[in-house]
mmCIF file of C-alpha atoms in Angstrom:
data_model
loop_
_atom_site.group_PDB
_atom_site.id
_atom_site.type_symbol
_atom_site.label_atom_id
_atom_site.label_comp_id
_atom_site.label_asym_id
_atom_site.label_seq_id
_atom_site.Cartn_x
_atom_site.Cartn_y
_atom_site.Cartn_z
ATOM 1 C CA MET J 1 11.357 -34.713 -32.061
ATOM 2 C CA PHE J 2 8.430 -35.175 -34.559
ATOM 3 C CA LYS J 3 6.001 -34.773 -31.678
ATOM 4 C CA VAL J 4 8.156 -31.370 -30.795
ATOM 5 C CA LYS J 5 7.962 -29.593 -34.240
ATOM 6 C CA ILE J 6 4.302 -30.578 -34.641
ATOM 7 C CA LEU J 7 3.497 -28.555 -30.905
ATOM 8 C CA GLN J 8 6.009 -25.891 -32.325
ATOM 9 C CA LEU J 9 3.303 -25.336 -35.471
ATOM 10 C CA PHE J 10 0.159 -25.896 -33.429
ATOM 11 C CA ASP J 11 1.437 -22.743 -31.167
ATOM 12 C CA SER J 12 2.373 -20.718 -34.394
ATOM 13 C CA PHE J 13 -0.766 -21.119 -35.763
ATOM 14 C CA VAL J 14 -2.512 -19.834 -32.846
ATOM 15 C CA LEU J 15 -0.196 -17.510 -31.769
ATOM 16 C CA ASN J 16 -0.493 -15.590 -35.713
ATOM 17 C CA THR J 17 -4.132 -17.270 -36.904
ATOM 18 C CA VAL J 18 -6.386 -17.851 -34.569
ATOM 19 C CA GLY J 19 -5.229 -14.954 -31.442
ATOM 20 C CA PRO J 20 -5.667 -12.277 -33.746
ATOM 21 C CA TYR J 21 -9.270 -13.783 -35.247
ATOM 22 C CA TYR J 22 -10.749 -13.901 -32.114
ATOM 23 C CA ARG J 23 -9.101 -10.326 -31.257
ATOM 24 C CA ARG J 24 -11.311 -8.540 -34.143
ATOM 25 C CA LEU J 25 -13.894 -10.754 -33.650
ATOM 26 C CA GLY J 26 -14.077 -9.298 -30.334
ATOM 27 C CA LYS J 27 -13.723 -5.698 -31.751
ATOM 28 C CA SER J 28 -16.852 -6.507 -33.892
ATOM 29 C CA LEU J 29 -19.066 -7.410 -31.216
ATOM 30 C CA LEU J 30 -18.344 -4.755 -28.991
ATOM 31 C CA THR J 31 -18.446 -2.126 -32.003
ATOM 32 C CA GLN J 32 -21.868 -3.622 -33.081
ATOM 33 C CA GLY J 33 -23.294 -3.854 -29.403
ATOM 34 C CA ASN J 34 -22.662 -0.207 -28.844
ATOM 35 C CA ASP J 35 -24.385 0.645 -32.169
ATOM 36 C CA MET J 36 -27.191 -1.096 -30.913
ATOM 37 C CA LEU J 37 -27.429 0.412 -27.003
ATOM 38 C CA GLY J 38 -26.941 3.993 -28.893
ATOM 39 C CA SER J 39 -26.629 6.783 -26.785
ATOM 40 C CA GLU J 40 -26.412 3.575 -23.213
ATOM 41 C CA ALA J 41 -23.241 2.519 -25.153
ATOM 42 C CA SER J 42 -20.537 2.472 -22.776
ATOM 43 C CA ASP J 43 -17.098 1.931 -24.384
ATOM 44 C CA ASP J 44 -14.749 0.824 -21.332
ATOM 45 C CA ARG J 45 -11.017 1.198 -21.592
ATOM 46 C CA LEU J 46 -7.764 0.629 -19.773
ATOM 47 C CA VAL J 47 -7.019 3.483 -17.450
ATOM 48 C CA GLN J 48 -3.084 4.088 -16.943
ATOM 49 C CA CYS J 49 -1.759 4.331 -13.734
ATOM 50 C CA LEU J 50 -2.491 7.240 -12.759
ATOM 51 C CA ARG J 51 0.893 7.600 -10.271
ATOM 52 C CA GLN J 52 2.622 9.174 -13.383
ATOM 53 C CA VAL J 53 0.334 11.538 -15.624
ATOM 54 C CA GLU J 54 1.892 13.805 -17.620
ATOM 55 C CA ALA J 55 1.037 17.362 -17.879
ATOM 56 C CA LYS J 56 2.255 20.489 -19.728
ATOM 57 C CA GLY J 57 5.614 18.618 -20.702
ATOM 58 C CA HIS J 58 6.349 17.374 -16.877
ATOM 59 C CA LYS J 59 6.384 13.503 -15.876
ATOM 60 C CA PRO J 60 6.410 12.951 -12.163
ATOM 61 C CA GLN J 61 9.880 11.570 -10.951
ATOM 62 C CA ILE J 62 9.223 9.127 -8.510
ATOM 63 C CA GLY J 63 11.714 6.862 -9.187
ATOM 64 C CA ASP J 64 13.486 7.457 -5.738
ATOM 65 C CA ALA J 65 10.464 7.507 -3.615
ATOM 66 C CA ILE J 66 10.198 4.275 -1.327
ATOM 67 C CA PHE J 67 6.478 3.336 -1.919
ATOM 68 C CA THR J 68 3.697 5.020 -3.436
ATOM 69 C CA ALA J 69 0.201 3.404 -3.434
ATOM 70 C CA PRO J 70 -1.112 2.219 -6.977
ATOM 71 C CA ASN J 71 -4.427 3.974 -6.257
ATOM 72 C CA SER J 72 -2.386 7.329 -5.549
ATOM 73 C CA VAL J 73 -2.111 10.158 -8.069
ATOM 74 C CA MET J 74 0.758 12.333 -9.221
ATOM 75 C CA VAL J 75 0.027 14.964 -11.783
ATOM 76 C CA GLY J 76 2.958 16.710 -13.569
ATOM 77 C CA ASN J 77 5.920 18.210 -11.890
ATOM 78 C CA VAL J 78 6.336 16.300 -8.964
ATOM 79 C CA ILE J 79 9.176 15.464 -8.154
ATOM 80 C CA LEU J 80 9.794 12.813 -5.071
ATOM 81 C CA LYS J 81 13.382 12.236 -2.997
ATOM 82 C CA GLN J 82 14.867 9.476 -1.500
ATOM 83 C CA ASN J 83 12.969 6.506 0.844
ATOM 84 C CA SER J 84 9.820 9.288 0.424
ATOM 85 C CA SER J 85 6.375 7.487 0.438
ATOM 86 C CA ILE J 86 2.896 8.237 -0.887
ATOM 87 C CA TRP J 87 0.249 6.488 0.516
ATOM 88 C CA TYR J 88 -3.031 5.098 -0.668
ATOM 89 C CA GLY J 89 -5.345 7.503 -1.955
ATOM 90 C CA ALA J 90 -3.831 10.548 -2.030
ATOM 91 C CA THR J 91 -3.578 13.263 -5.440
ATOM 92 C CA LEU J 92 -0.582 15.453 -6.117
ATOM 93 C CA ARG J 93 -1.278 17.747 -8.865
ATOM 94 C CA ALA J 94 1.391 19.949 -10.537
ATOM 95 C CA ASP J 95 -0.218 20.849 -13.003
ATOM 96 C CA ASN J 96 0.936 24.534 -13.484
ATOM 97 C CA ASN J 97 3.891 24.072 -10.356
ATOM 98 C CA SER J 98 6.396 22.065 -8.710
ATOM 99 C CA ILE J 99 5.407 19.691 -5.516
ATOM 100 C CA THR J 100 8.950 17.981 -4.088
ATOM 101 C CA VAL J 101 8.893 15.929 -1.632
ATOM 102 C CA GLY J 102 11.819 15.275 0.287
ATOM 103 C CA LYS J 103 14.139 12.605 1.661
ATOM 104 C CA ASN J 104 12.158 9.850 4.445
ATOM 105 C CA SER J 105 8.811 12.237 3.986
ATOM 106 C CA LEU J 106 5.948 10.338 4.540
ATOM 107 C CA ILE J 107 2.289 11.584 2.918
ATOM 108 C CA GLN J 108 -0.487 9.820 3.656
ATOM 109 C CA ASP J 109 -4.082 8.334 3.105
ATOM 110 C CA ASN J 110 -6.041 10.837 1.015
ATOM 111 C CA VAL J 111 -3.598 13.765 1.741
ATOM 112 C CA TYR J 112 -4.216 16.378 -1.152
ATOM 113 C CA ILE J 113 -2.135 18.865 -2.117
ATOM 114 C CA LYS J 114 -2.201 21.626 -5.415
ATOM 115 C CA ALA J 115 0.927 23.282 -6.157
ATOM 116 C CA THR J 116 -1.010 26.804 -6.947
ATOM 117 C CA LYS J 117 2.588 28.260 -6.262
ATOM 118 C CA THR J 118 5.607 25.851 -6.043
ATOM 119 C CA ILE J 119 4.985 23.827 -2.953
ATOM 120 C CA THR J 120 7.958 22.019 -1.003
ATOM 121 C CA VAL J 121 7.796 19.184 1.607
ATOM 122 C CA GLY J 122 11.039 19.105 3.436
ATOM 123 C CA ASN J 123 13.402 15.730 4.400
ATOM 124 C CA ASN J 124 12.100 13.452 7.429
ATOM 125 C CA SER J 125 8.308 15.266 7.347
ATOM 126 C CA LEU J 126 4.609 13.412 8.168
ATOM 127 C CA VAL J 127 1.771 15.028 6.814
ATOM 128 C CA GLY J 128 -1.038 13.003 8.323
ATOM 129 C CA PRO J 129 -4.423 11.645 6.165
ATOM 130 C CA ASN J 130 -7.158 13.981 4.570
ATOM 131 C CA SER J 131 -4.879 16.784 4.582
ATOM 132 C CA HIS J 132 -5.259 19.672 2.573
ATOM 133 C CA LEU J 133 -1.896 21.672 1.551
ATOM 134 C CA GLN J 134 -2.514 24.558 -1.080
ATOM 135 C CA GLY J 135 0.953 26.577 -2.081
ATOM 136 C CA CYS J 136 2.076 26.494 0.851
ATOM 137 C CA THR J 137 6.254 25.367 2.758
ATOM 138 C CA ILE J 138 6.519 22.397 4.425
ATOM 139 C CA GLY J 139 10.019 22.718 6.627
ATOM 140 C CA ASP J 140 12.005 19.740 7.036
ATOM 141 C CA ASP J 141 11.037 17.417 10.682
ATOM 142 C CA ALA J 142 7.608 19.096 10.388
ATOM 143 C CA PHE J 143 4.570 17.227 11.981
ATOM 144 C CA ILE J 144 1.088 17.834 10.343
ATOM 145 C CA GLY J 145 -1.788 15.831 11.987
ATOM 146 C CA MET J 146 -4.871 14.470 10.270
ATOM 147 C CA GLY J 147 -7.230 16.003 8.742
ATOM 148 C CA SER J 148 -5.371 19.820 8.984
ATOM 149 C CA THR J 149 -5.274 22.424 6.225
ATOM 150 C CA ILE J 150 -2.521 24.317 5.687
ATOM 151 C CA LYS J 151 -3.763 27.758 2.993
ATOM 152 C CA GLU J 152 -1.630 28.764 0.687
ATOM 153 C CA GLY J 153 1.916 31.336 1.656
ATOM 154 C CA ALA J 154 1.539 29.541 4.824
ATOM 155 C CA VAL J 155 4.881 28.055 6.333
ATOM 156 C CA VAL J 156 5.029 25.089 8.230
ATOM 157 C CA GLN J 157 8.307 24.337 10.378
ATOM 158 C CA GLY J 158 6.756 22.614 14.001
ATOM 159 C CA ILE J 159 4.234 20.450 14.647
ATOM 160 C CA VAL J 160 0.468 21.355 13.588
ATOM 161 C CA ALA J 161 -2.576 19.669 15.708
ATOM 162 C CA ALA J 162 -5.132 17.272 13.974
ATOM 163 C CA GLY J 163 -7.963 18.667 11.941
ATOM 164 C CA SER J 164 -6.093 22.366 12.478
ATOM 165 C CA LEU J 165 -6.238 25.130 9.732
ATOM 166 C CA VAL J 166 -3.569 27.682 9.153
ATOM 167 C CA PRO J 167 -4.311 30.649 7.757
ATOM 168 C CA GLU J 168 -2.655 32.292 4.760
ATOM 169 C CA GLY J 169 0.561 33.599 5.391
ATOM 170 C CA THR J 170 0.571 31.914 8.657
ATOM 171 C CA GLU J 171 4.857 31.061 9.723
ATOM 172 C CA VAL J 172 5.038 27.858 12.551
ATOM 173 C CA LYS J 173 8.081 28.147 13.535
ATOM 174 C CA GLN J 174 10.336 24.413 14.656
ATOM 175 C CA GLY J 175 9.609 23.239 17.878
ATOM 176 C CA GLU J 176 6.402 25.106 18.504
ATOM 177 C CA VAL J 177 2.923 23.450 18.209
ATOM 178 C CA TRP J 178 -0.299 24.916 17.211
ATOM 179 C CA ALA J 179 -3.503 24.099 17.247
ATOM 180 C CA GLY J 180 -7.171 25.737 16.183
ATOM 181 C CA SER J 181 -8.951 26.375 13.631
ATOM 182 C CA PRO J 182 -7.899 29.357 12.384
ATOM 183 C CA ALA J 183 -4.273 27.638 13.888
ATOM 184 C CA LYS J 184 -3.041 29.926 17.160
ATOM 185 C CA TYR J 185 0.724 29.046 18.947
ATOM 186 C CA LEU J 186 -0.119 26.845 21.970
ATOM 187 C CA ARG J 187 3.228 25.573 23.509
ATOM 188 C CA ASP J 188 6.386 24.441 22.500
ATOM 189 C CA ILE J 189 7.043 20.583 22.119
ATOM 190 C CA THR J 190 8.033 18.808 24.934
ATOM 191 C CA PRO J 191 11.607 16.616 24.436
ATOM 192 C CA GLN J 192 9.514 13.277 24.797
ATOM 193 C CA GLU J 193 6.543 14.132 22.268
ATOM 194 C CA LEU J 194 9.393 15.004 20.050
ATOM 195 C CA GLN J 195 11.300 11.471 20.690
ATOM 196 C CA ILE J 196 7.853 10.036 20.326
ATOM 197 C CA LEU J 197 7.064 11.453 16.840
ATOM 198 C CA ARG J 198 10.423 10.200 15.763
ATOM 199 C CA GLU J 199 9.795 6.366 16.882
ATOM 200 C CA TYR J 200 6.156 6.957 15.118
ATOM 201 C CA LYS J 201 7.950 8.105 11.676
ATOM 202 C CA GLN J 202 10.103 5.358 11.808
ATOM 203 C CA GLU J 203 7.892 2.976 12.295
ATOM 204 C CA LEU J 204 5.398 4.621 9.491
ATOM 205 C CA LEU J 205 8.986 4.553 7.631
ATOM 206 C CA GLU J 206 9.691 1.167 7.693
ATOM 207 C CA LEU J 207 6.130 0.456 6.899
ATOM 208 C CA ALA J 208 6.512 2.000 4.062
ATOM 209 C CA GLN J 209 8.975 -0.633 2.542
ATOM 210 C CA VAL J 210 7.127 -3.313 2.909
ATOM 211 C CA HIS J 211 3.637 -2.147 0.875
ATOM 212 C CA GLY J 212 6.302 -0.487 -1.448
ATOM 213 C CA GLU J 213 7.575 -4.322 -1.339
ATOM 214 C CA GLU J 214 4.823 -6.002 -1.720
ATOM 215 C CA THR J 215 2.791 -3.682 -3.973
ATOM 216 C CA SER J 216 6.087 -3.913 -6.910
ATOM 217 C CA LYS J 217 5.385 -7.487 -7.152
ATOM 218 C CA ASN J 218 4.515 -9.145 -10.556
ATOM 219 C CA PHE J 219 1.691 -11.746 -11.397
ATOM 220 C CA ARG J 220 4.773 -14.682 -11.203
ATOM 221 C CA GLN J 221 6.599 -13.118 -7.976
ATOM 222 C CA VAL J 222 2.373 -13.498 -6.768
ATOM 223 C CA VAL J 223 2.354 -17.175 -7.265
ATOM 224 C CA ILE J 224 5.211 -18.030 -5.878
ATOM 225 C CA ASP J 225 4.364 -16.654 -2.854
ATOM 226 C CA THR J 226 1.297 -18.142 -2.479
ATOM 227 C CA ASP J 227 2.879 -21.437 -3.609
ATOM 228 C CA GLU J 228 5.684 -20.913 -0.641
ATOM 229 C CA ARG J 229 2.353 -20.024 1.923
ATOM 230 C CA LEU J 230 0.356 -22.972 1.237
ATOM 231 C CA ILE J 231 3.729 -25.473 1.578
ATOM 232 C CA LYS J 232 4.112 -23.673 4.581
ATOM 233 C CA GLN J 233 1.143 -24.655 5.977
ATOM 234 C CA GLN J 234 0.937 -28.201 4.946
ATOM 235 C CA ARG J 235 4.251 -28.617 6.415
ATOM 236 C CA GLY J 236 3.654 -26.421 9.295
ATOM 237 C CA ASN J 237 2.433 -29.321 12.156
ATOM 238 C CA GLU J 238 5.305 -31.437 11.291
ATOM 239 C CA GLU J 239 7.508 -28.388 12.116
ATOM 240 C CA GLU J 240 5.665 -27.337 15.102
ATOM 241 C CA ALA J 241 5.935 -30.713 16.752
ATOM 242 C CA LEU J 242 9.892 -30.566 16.024
ATOM 243 C CA GLN J 243 10.317 -26.536 17.580
ATOM 244 C CA LYS J 244 8.304 -27.529 20.338
ATOM 245 C CA ILE J 245 10.636 -30.907 21.568
ATOM 246 C CA ALA J 246 13.459 -28.798 20.931
ATOM 247 C CA GLU J 247 12.537 -26.331 23.493
ATOM 248 C CA LEU J 248 11.807 -29.194 25.946
ATOM 249 C CA ASN J 249 15.620 -30.521 24.834
ATOM 250 C CA PHE J 250 14.302 -33.396 24.256
ATOM 251 C CA PRO J 251 17.139 -35.687 23.094
ATOM 252 C CA LEU J 252 16.730 -36.628 19.531
ATOM 253 C CA GLU J 253 18.350 -38.727 16.294
ATOM 254 C CA TYR J 254 17.518 -38.787 12.845
ATOM 255 C CA GLU J 255 15.360 -42.047 13.545
ATOM 256 C CA ASP J 256 13.478 -39.985 16.101
ATOM 257 C CA GLU J 257 12.990 -37.459 13.346
ATOM 258 C CA GLU J 258 11.259 -39.679 10.868
ATOM 259 C CA PHE J 259 9.105 -41.273 13.512
ATOM 260 C CA ILE J 260 7.557 -37.802 14.010
ATOM 261 C CA GLU J 261 7.339 -37.177 10.447
ATOM 262 C CA GLN J 262 5.747 -40.505 9.518
ATOM 263 C CA ARG J 263 3.126 -39.959 12.349
ATOM 264 C CA VAL J 264 2.477 -35.727 11.755
ATOM 265 C CA PHE J 265 1.444 -37.109 8.516
ATOM 266 C CA MET J 266 -0.500 -39.934 9.143
ATOM 267 C CA LYS J 267 -2.401 -37.585 11.538
ATOM 268 C CA GLN J 268 -3.294 -34.935 8.739
ATOM 269 C CA GLN J 269 -4.551 -38.231 6.713
ATOM 270 C CA PRO J 270 -9.003 -38.582 7.533
ATOM 271 C CA PRO J 271 -9.991 -41.455 8.551
ATOM 272 C CA MET J 272 -10.194 -45.142 6.169
ATOM 273 C CA PHE J 273 -13.692 -45.365 7.994
ATOM 274 C CA MET J 274 -16.383 -43.557 9.617
ATOM 275 C CA ASP J 275 -17.072 -45.971 12.323
ATOM 276 C CA SER J 276 -16.980 -44.271 16.048
ATOM 277 C CA GLU J 277 -14.145 -46.809 16.982
ATOM 278 C CA ASN J 278 -11.822 -46.609 13.620
ATOM 279 C CA LEU J 279 -12.711 -42.638 13.991
ATOM 280 C CA LYS J 280 -12.038 -42.297 17.717
ATOM 281 C CA SER J 281 -8.592 -44.427 16.919
ATOM 282 C CA GLN J 282 -7.883 -42.207 13.838
ATOM 283 C CA GLN J 283 -7.938 -38.969 15.409
ATOM 284 C CA ASP J 284 -4.500 -38.376 17.452
ATOM 285 C CA GLN J 285 -2.141 -41.185 16.336
ATOM 286 C CA TYR J 286 0.986 -39.304 17.136
ATOM 287 C CA GLU J 287 -0.270 -39.522 20.923
ATOM 288 C CA GLN J 288 -0.929 -43.006 20.433
ATOM 289 C CA ASP J 289 2.248 -43.915 19.488
ATOM 290 C CA LEU J 290 3.908 -41.918 22.363
ATOM 291 C CA SER J 291 1.674 -44.448 24.205
ATOM 292 C CA GLN J 292 4.211 -47.229 24.383
ATOM 293 C CA PHE J 293 6.748 -44.994 26.425
ATOM 294 C CA SER J 294 3.760 -43.353 28.732
ATOM 295 C CA GLU J 295 5.970 -43.922 32.178
ATOM 296 C CA ASN J 296 8.782 -42.291 31.283
ATOM 297 C CA MET J 297 6.861 -39.530 29.640
ATOM 298 C CA GLN J 298 4.937 -39.005 32.208
ATOM 299 C CA LYS J 299 7.707 -38.816 34.821
ATOM 300 C CA TYR J 300 9.176 -36.343 31.806
ATOM 301 C CA SER J 301 6.593 -34.011 32.275
ATOM 302 C CA GLU J 302 6.401 -33.861 36.037
ATOM 303 C CA ASP J 303 10.038 -32.925 35.769
ATOM 304 C CA TYR J 304 9.509 -29.961 33.235
ATOM 305 C CA GLN J 305 6.645 -29.109 34.872
ATOM 306 C CA ILE J 306 8.907 -29.189 38.145
ATOM 307 C CA TYR J 307 11.494 -26.860 36.609
ATOM 308 C CA GLU J 308 8.195 -24.306 35.415
ATOM 309 C CA GLU J 309 7.215 -23.729 38.941
ATOM 310 C CA ALA J 310 10.633 -23.071 40.430
ATOM 311 C CA LYS J 311 11.466 -21.006 37.060
ATOM 312 C CA LYS J 312 8.175 -18.709 37.739
ATOM 313 C CA TYR J 313 9.091 -18.825 41.384
ATOM 314 C CA PHE J 314 12.697 -17.442 41.692
ATOM 315 C CA GLU J 315 11.764 -15.250 39.267
ATOM 316 C CA GLN J 316 9.215 -13.754 41.974
ATOM 317 C CA ASN J 317 11.159 -14.245 44.470
ATOM 318 C CA PRO J 318 14.777 -13.300 43.137
ATOM 319 C CA GLN J 319 16.270 -13.744 47.438
ATOM 320 C CA ALA J 320 14.850 -16.689 47.342
ATOM 321 C CA LYS J 321 17.479 -19.903 48.087
ATOM 322 C CA ALA J 322 17.522 -23.150 45.686
ATOM 323 C CA ASN J 323 16.917 -26.341 46.338
ATOM 324 C CA GLN J 324 13.207 -26.391 47.379
ATOM 325 C CA PHE J 325 12.279 -27.951 44.335
ATOM 326 C CA ALA J 326 13.587 -31.163 43.318
ATOM 327 C CA PRO J 327 12.579 -33.857 40.483
ATOM 328 C CA LYS J 328 9.590 -36.192 41.946
ATOM 329 C CA SER J 329 11.262 -38.988 40.178
ATOM 330 C CA GLU J 330 13.815 -40.228 38.410
ATOM 331 C CA VAL J 331 13.725 -42.045 34.655
ATOM 332 C CA PRO J 332 14.423 -45.737 35.520
ATOM 333 C CA ASP J 333 17.551 -46.842 34.295
ATOM 334 C CA ASP J 334 16.832 -50.478 33.513
ATOM 335 C CA LYS J 335 14.511 -48.862 30.173
ATOM 336 C CA PRO J 336 15.384 -49.342 26.295
ATOM 337 C CA TRP J 337 14.208 -45.513 26.369
ATOM 338 C CA SER J 338 16.266 -44.850 28.830
ATOM 339 C CA ARG J 339 19.122 -46.648 28.217
ATOM 340 C CA LYS J 340 19.359 -45.005 24.635
ATOM 341 C CA TYR J 341 19.706 -41.526 25.844
#
């Protein structure tokens, strides 16, 4: 009890005295160093998160989004609806007007959206990487190919091919494919292409959920995940051995699992002696232990190989008759291993 009290007093002393002292000392050294450098001085400061930058009394509303990249920038009156996502390097500037991104819509990498007029991106729409949107309207289920530019006043409800430039006031109707610079009507989209685009959007939506979960983790969660991954790597060989035996439908009891765990553990240990004979004997102790059942294991392996050949044969020849393949040998009944199983 006395020891605990001493530790508590020490922690209090560090927290209330030592820590603040060093903090003041650091600030003083920084100020003196900048004074010495003069015009070459640099006053480094922590920059706030750019995902929520307030402008003219409006702050981005991103709580319903499934993923907003840490290096994305949203300024002013930006509204993200349910399951929408803003990917890496994207910039949404709503200094003077609003930007609304609909449900399940994706604004991909390095997209630049500037609200010279109110901008609305509809539901289930996708804006490809490196695209530029300025004062336009994007309808539901629209697709903007990568590197495209949509000018002010344009309305896009269909498909804009990659690298296209949609001029001011242009209307791209639903189901139409436009391409070129300036973009012109090309053709109507086929049902197969429409299905491919829907599947592609769904894949990106699922991927956005993964990225959202990973980028929202705090420091403690990252450490826990790292520990779990290291533990899994350390136990990987043992689990792989047990899984392989289970795939072979090999009968196992508790004693056998313990036997395998011990062998795998011994296999992971470095050899005690580095001379050639001991090194050779220590390299693969798991296989050496199985050598005491060499005859039965060899016959079991042969039968399993026959099974694989037969399976492959009948898959290639579904009309073939059975009884072509038979085990080369049977496990003798007078062996201890056979009697046990």
